[in-house]
Amino acid sequence: MWTIGGSFPGPTLKAAIAVGMIVEWQNRLPARHIFPIDHSLHGAGRDIADVRAVVHLHGGRTPPSSDGYPEEWVLPGHSQTCFYPSLQHAATLFYHDHTMGINRLNTYAGMMGFCILRDAREDHLALPEDRYDIPLLICDRILRTDGQLDYPVSEKPGEVWVPEVFGDAILVNGKLLPYLDVEPTLYRFRIMNGANGRFFRFSLANKHEFHQIGSDQGLLGAPVVIKRLTMAPAERADILVDFSSMAGQRVELISDSFSILQFRVASSISKSSPVMIPATLHPIERLAESSAVKTCRLTLDERMDDVQRSMGMLLNNTPWHAPITEKPVLHTTEIWELLNLTYDSHPIHLHLVRFQILDRRRFDTFEFQSKGTLRYTGPARPPEPNEMGWKDTVRTDPGMVTRIIIPFDGYPGRYVWHCHILEHEDNEMMRPFEVLLS
Ligand code: C2O
Ligand code: CU
Ligand code: CU
């Protein structure tokens, strides 16, 4: 693998909010890439070196010069020093490569890791900690019979890029078919979907329920009892699993037909830790639609070739290099309506900000594409209970308008928003936006 800090996942950065971190990311990669590059993708031409890297802290409220802008990659032998002020709430963030045109390859190679921010508000809740608080980076990979990582190339003659990658080897913190020794008590798992494109639907094989206490940007208002957890790439879910009724048992975390992780529950606990699920976490103030100064209608589009094969996706039918069109003003709130005209779900992520999901609503995509008018064909559905907190990545389903409300707090400057299916992102499903001072 190509990793950050020599392990996969990379070392977990742990910090208290508002302390600030300075990280020097050094590119010490070898001169040759381990995966085939598609030189026809924007920003990955033959005139550009194959091996490049730039790191982005996903979910971080980061000044633009430290955010890992996709075009600000560095070559081997060079480094980048980033400042992460961490002026935000406690949350499970992650860092990963973001290099223009090869982000899917670098990240797939293993360049990602966790960053956990804590705050006093969360510490007061006495949630499980230390060895009872475990981050789980779950991803799929394709392994060759010799055990090496494989990344597929297109079956179309002369082409390289593939629209999606699904591996049948599921890795948890880099381990294949893993188990975890646990005690019959309460655990906190910070799950992160680190797949390039796979959605997971997690559940416990014994059908036991668990509690979700947090999402991308920190704690929910109150724990949500669930049996099944859907996670798109880049989404995070903070869950509590109570093994106290499962002493001596083996319990599997599964996703559809995949066995993800086996918990081996000991027969007794080593120290008496209080098994307590708080009734409330911290209040989430739901943003009023009236607080938005602007509503932007943005489409997710699929380009097809003459035999209806996908040639890639676009945001608002606009390629990456076109002039910036989204220019929110710092400290104002906007509503973005994401109209998914494609046949896939796309997890849409915005850098810098956190947002709330307003609703999802079915609409007539044919009428929109032929006449440009937006006609809803179903009722607005509120977000799922576990989506009622702060998010930085949202699942936008096909044929639906997904509305999010975004306070543009943080820093002025240039950032990006994109689909977090990395194959899409690398092939034009990414756009810049610029936060203006006024
Ligand atoms: Cu996970 Cu543009 O980021
Ligand atoms: Cu990000
Ligand atoms: Cu996508």
Coordinates of C-alpha atoms and ligand atoms in Angstrom, one line a residue, residues 346 419 421 424 429, ligand 3:
H346 CA -24.0 10.2 -5.1
C419 CA -19.2 13.6 -5.3
I421 CA -17.4 8.3 -5.2
H424 CA -16.7 10.3 -10.2
M429 CA -17.8 15.5 -10.7
Ligands
CU3 CU -21.0 10.3 -7.9

